[in-house]
XYZ file of C-alpha atoms in Angstrom:
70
model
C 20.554 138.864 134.392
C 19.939 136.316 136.814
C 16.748 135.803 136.613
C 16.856 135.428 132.631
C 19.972 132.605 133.187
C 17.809 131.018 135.912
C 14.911 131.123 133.310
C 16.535 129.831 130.180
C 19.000 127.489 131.662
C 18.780 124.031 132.990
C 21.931 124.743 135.280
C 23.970 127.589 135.681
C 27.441 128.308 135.822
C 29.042 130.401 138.539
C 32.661 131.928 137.849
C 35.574 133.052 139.220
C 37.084 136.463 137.866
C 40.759 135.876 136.470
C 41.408 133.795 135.787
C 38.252 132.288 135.305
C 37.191 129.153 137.566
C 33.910 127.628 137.775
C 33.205 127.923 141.260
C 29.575 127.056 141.742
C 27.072 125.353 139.534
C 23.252 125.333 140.424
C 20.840 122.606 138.597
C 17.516 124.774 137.665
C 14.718 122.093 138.267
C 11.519 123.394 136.633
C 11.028 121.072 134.094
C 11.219 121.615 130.103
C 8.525 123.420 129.446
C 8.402 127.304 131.289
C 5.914 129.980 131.226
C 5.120 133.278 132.880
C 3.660 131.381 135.299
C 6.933 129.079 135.875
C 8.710 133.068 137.419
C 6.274 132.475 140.208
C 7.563 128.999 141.540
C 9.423 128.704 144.741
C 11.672 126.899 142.835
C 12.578 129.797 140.372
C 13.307 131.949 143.168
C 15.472 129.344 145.207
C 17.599 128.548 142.135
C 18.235 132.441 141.386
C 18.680 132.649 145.555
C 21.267 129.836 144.636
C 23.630 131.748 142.267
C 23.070 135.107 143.698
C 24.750 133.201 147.214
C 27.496 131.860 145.004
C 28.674 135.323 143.294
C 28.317 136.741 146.960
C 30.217 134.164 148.168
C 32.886 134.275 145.602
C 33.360 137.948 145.708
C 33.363 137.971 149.451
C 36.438 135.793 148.936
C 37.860 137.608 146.641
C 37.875 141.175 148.731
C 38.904 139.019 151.485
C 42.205 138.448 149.679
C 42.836 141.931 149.406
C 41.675 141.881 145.749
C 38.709 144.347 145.427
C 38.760 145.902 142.163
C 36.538 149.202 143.083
């Protein structure tokens, strides 16, 4: 989930689907210590607004090349 890699993570990785490319990475800034309390930051929800705009952006490409796999 997102929200869990946003959590845990001090960046995250977007990537591409085959073959795999990184194509974004987003630095999570909310410090070393995190809490229940740290899922309520602005920050939280602007680095999971981050990666979320990077897999949309990626697989907007990716249809866009005539490569939609539904």
């Amino acid at each position: 989930s997102i929200p869990e890699a946003v959590y845990l993570s001090n960046r995250v990785v977007v990537m591409s689907p085959r073959p795999g490319r990184i194509t974004k990475v987003v630095d999570v800034s909310l410090g070393g210590e995190r809490s229940e309390d740290t899922r309520n930051r602005t920050a939280f929800f602007e680095a999971i607004t981050a990666v979320r705009e990077g897999l949309r952006g990626m697989h907007a490409a990716h249809v866009g090349l005539g490569n939609d796999d539904r």
